[in-house]
mmCIF file of C-alpha atoms in Angstrom:
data_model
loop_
_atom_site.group_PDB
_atom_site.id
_atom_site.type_symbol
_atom_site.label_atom_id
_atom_site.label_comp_id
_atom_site.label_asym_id
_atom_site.label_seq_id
_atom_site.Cartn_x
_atom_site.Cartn_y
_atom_site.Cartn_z
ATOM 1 C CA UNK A 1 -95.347 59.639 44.017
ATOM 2 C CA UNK A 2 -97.077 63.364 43.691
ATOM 3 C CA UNK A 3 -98.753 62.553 40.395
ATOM 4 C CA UNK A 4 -101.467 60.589 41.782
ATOM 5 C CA UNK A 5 -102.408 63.625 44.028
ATOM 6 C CA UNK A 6 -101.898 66.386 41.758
ATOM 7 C CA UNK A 7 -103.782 64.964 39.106
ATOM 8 C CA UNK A 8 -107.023 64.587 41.336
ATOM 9 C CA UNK A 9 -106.317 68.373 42.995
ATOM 10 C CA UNK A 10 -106.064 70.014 39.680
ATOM 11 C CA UNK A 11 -109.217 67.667 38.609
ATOM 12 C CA UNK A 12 -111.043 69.113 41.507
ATOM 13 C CA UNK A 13 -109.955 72.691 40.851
ATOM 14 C CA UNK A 14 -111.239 72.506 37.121
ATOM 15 C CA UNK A 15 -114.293 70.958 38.244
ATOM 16 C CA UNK A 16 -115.265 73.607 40.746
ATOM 17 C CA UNK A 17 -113.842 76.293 38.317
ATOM 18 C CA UNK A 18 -116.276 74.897 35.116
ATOM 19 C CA UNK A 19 -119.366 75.606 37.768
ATOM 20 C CA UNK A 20 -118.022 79.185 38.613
ATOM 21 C CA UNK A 21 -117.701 79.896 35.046
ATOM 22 C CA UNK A 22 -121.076 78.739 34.350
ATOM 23 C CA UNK A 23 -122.719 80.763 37.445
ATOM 24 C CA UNK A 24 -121.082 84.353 36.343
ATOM 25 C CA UNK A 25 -121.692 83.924 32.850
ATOM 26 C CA UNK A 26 -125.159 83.035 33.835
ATOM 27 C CA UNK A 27 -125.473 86.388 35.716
ATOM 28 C CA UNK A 28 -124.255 88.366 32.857
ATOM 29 C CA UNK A 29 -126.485 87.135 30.596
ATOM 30 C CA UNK A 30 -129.460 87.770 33.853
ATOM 31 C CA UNK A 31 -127.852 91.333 33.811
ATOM 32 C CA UNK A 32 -127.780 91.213 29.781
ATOM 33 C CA UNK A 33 -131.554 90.387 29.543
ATOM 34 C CA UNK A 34 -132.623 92.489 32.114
ATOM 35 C CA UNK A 35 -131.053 95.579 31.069
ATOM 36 C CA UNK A 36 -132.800 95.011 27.676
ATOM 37 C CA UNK A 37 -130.185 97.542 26.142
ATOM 38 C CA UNK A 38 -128.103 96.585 22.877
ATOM 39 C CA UNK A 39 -124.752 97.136 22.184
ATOM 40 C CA UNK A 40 -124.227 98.656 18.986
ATOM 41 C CA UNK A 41 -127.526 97.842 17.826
ATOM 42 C CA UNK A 42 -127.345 94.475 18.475
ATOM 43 C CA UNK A 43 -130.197 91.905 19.595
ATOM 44 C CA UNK A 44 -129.731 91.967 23.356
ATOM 45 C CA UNK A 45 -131.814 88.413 23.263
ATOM 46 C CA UNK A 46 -128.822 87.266 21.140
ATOM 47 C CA UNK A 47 -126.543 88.689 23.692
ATOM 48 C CA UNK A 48 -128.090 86.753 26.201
ATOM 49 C CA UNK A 49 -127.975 84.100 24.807
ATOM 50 C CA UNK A 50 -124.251 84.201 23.197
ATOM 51 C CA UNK A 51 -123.671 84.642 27.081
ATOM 52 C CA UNK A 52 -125.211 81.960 28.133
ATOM 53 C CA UNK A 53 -123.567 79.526 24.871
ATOM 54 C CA UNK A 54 -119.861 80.549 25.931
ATOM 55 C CA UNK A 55 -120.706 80.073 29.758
ATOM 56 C CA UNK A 56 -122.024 76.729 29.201
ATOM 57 C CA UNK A 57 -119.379 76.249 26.302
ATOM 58 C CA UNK A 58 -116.502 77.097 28.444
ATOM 59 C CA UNK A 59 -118.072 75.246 31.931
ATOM 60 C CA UNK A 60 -118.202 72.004 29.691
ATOM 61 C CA UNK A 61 -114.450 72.086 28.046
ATOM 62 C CA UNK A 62 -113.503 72.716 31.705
ATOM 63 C CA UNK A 63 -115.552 70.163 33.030
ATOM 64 C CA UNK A 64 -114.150 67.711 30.332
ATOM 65 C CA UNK A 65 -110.916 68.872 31.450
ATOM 66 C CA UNK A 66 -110.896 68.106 34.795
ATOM 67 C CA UNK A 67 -112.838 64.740 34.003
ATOM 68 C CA UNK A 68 -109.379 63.976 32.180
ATOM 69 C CA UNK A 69 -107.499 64.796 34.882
ATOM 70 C CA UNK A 70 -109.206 62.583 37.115
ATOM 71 C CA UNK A 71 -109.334 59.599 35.054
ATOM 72 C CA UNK A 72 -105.531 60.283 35.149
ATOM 73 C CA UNK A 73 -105.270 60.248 38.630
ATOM 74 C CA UNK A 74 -107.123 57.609 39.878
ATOM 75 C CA UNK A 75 -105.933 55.154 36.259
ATOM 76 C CA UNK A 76 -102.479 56.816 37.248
ATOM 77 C CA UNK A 77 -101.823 56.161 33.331
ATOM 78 C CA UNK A 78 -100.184 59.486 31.061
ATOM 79 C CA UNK A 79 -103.207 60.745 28.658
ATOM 80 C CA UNK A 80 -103.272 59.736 25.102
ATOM 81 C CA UNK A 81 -102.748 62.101 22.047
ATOM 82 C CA UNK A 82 -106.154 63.439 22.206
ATOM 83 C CA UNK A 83 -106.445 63.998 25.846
ATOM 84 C CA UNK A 84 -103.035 65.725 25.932
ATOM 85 C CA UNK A 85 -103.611 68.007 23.228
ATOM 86 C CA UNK A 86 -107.430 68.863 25.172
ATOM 87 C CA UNK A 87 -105.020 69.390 28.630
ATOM 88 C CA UNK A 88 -102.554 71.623 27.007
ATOM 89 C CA UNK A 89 -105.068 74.030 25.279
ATOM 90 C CA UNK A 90 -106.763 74.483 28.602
ATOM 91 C CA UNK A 91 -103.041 75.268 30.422
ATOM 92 C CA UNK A 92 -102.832 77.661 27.599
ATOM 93 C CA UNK A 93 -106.377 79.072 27.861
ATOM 94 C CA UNK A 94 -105.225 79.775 31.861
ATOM 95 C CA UNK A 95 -101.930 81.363 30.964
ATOM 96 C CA UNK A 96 -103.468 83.824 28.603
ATOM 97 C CA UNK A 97 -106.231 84.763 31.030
ATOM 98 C CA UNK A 98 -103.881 84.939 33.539
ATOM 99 C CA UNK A 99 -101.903 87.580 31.577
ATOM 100 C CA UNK A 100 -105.526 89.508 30.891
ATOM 101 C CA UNK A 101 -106.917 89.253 34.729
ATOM 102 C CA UNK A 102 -104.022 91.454 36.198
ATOM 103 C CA UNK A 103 -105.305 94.397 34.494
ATOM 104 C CA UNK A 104 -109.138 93.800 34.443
ATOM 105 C CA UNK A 105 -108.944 91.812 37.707
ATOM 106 C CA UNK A 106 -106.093 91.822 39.635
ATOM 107 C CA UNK A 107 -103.125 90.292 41.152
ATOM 108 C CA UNK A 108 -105.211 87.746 43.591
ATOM 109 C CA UNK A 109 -106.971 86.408 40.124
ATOM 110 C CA UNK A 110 -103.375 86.123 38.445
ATOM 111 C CA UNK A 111 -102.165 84.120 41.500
ATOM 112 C CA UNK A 112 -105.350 81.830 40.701
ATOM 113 C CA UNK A 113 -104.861 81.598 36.762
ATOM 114 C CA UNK A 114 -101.491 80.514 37.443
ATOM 115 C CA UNK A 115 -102.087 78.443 40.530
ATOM 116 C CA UNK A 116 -104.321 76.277 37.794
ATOM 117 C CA UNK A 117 -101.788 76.981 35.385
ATOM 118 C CA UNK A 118 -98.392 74.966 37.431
ATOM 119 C CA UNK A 119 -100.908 72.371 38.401
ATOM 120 C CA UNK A 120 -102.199 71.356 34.507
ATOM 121 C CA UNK A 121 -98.167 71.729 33.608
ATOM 122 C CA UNK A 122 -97.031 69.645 36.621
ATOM 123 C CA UNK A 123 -99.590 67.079 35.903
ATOM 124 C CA UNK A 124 -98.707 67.097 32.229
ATOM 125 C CA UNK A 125 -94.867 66.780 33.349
ATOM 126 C CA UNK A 126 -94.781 64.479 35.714
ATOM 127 C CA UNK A 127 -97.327 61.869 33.264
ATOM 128 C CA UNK A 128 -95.017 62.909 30.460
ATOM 129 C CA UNK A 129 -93.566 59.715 29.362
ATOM 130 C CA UNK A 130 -94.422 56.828 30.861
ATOM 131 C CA UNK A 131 -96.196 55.620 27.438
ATOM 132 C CA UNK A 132 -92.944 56.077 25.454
ATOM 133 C CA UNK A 133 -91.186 52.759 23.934
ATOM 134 C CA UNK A 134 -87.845 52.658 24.802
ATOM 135 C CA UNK A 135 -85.629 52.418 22.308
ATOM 136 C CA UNK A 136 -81.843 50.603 22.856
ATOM 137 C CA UNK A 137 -79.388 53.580 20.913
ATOM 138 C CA UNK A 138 -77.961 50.850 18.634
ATOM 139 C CA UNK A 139 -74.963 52.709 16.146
ATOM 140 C CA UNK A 140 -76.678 52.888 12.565
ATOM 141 C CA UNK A 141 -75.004 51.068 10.128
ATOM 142 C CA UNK A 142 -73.582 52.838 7.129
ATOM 143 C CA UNK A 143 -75.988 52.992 4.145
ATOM 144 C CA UNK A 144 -74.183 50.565 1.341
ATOM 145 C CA UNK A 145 -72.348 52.695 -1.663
#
């Protein structure tokens, strides 16, 4: 099966993504703090550090992401609720990034966003419904008048 590997590829990918997310919001906040300029007259020690928060908050849903992933992968067992509803925001979180990083970024960062994007869809897919009873399609019986 390609499950199995695709699961613990895109696990990797998130994994090493959450630490580059972590490491360039950390330098903005560096540049932030050292620039000691505000922005609109706001606190640039609050800038910092609301850098900082969404770097680390960002690194850790990632992180928890790919931690999913894995688990899925090496169980080789479909998510629960939960778990599915944590993997689809993050393939949604890509695809709208992915739309933003052609003009701010570029094509090559597209072809990334949606690299991560087909792998959290394919592994969502292909884990799709293993959990699901199956259920015999028996003909109802009319209702009584």
């Amino acid at each position: 099966m390609v499950r199995r590997p695709v699961a613990v590829v895109a696990a990797i990918v998130l994994l090493v993504e959450a630490v580059g997310i972590v490491v360039i919001n950390g330098i903005m906040a560096r540049f932030v703090e050292a620039q000691s300029m505000s922005l609109d007259g706001l606190d640039p020690d609050a800038m910092a550090a609301g850098t900082w928060g969404m770097g680390i908050g960002s690194g850790l849903f990632l992180a928890v992401c790919g931690a999913l992933l894995l688990l899925m992968g090496i169980r080789d067992r479909a998510p629960g609720r939960f778990p599915r509803i944590l993997l689809i925001g993050c393939a949604v979180v890509h695809g709208v990034l992915g739309a933003l990083t052609v003009g701010l970024v570029g094509w090559p960062a597209f072809a990334w966003m949606m690299l991560v994007l087909g792998l959290l869809v394919l592994s969502l897919i292909t884990y799709g419904g293993d959990d699901a009873p199956e259920q015999e399609a028996a003909p109802k019986e009319a209702a009584p008048a």
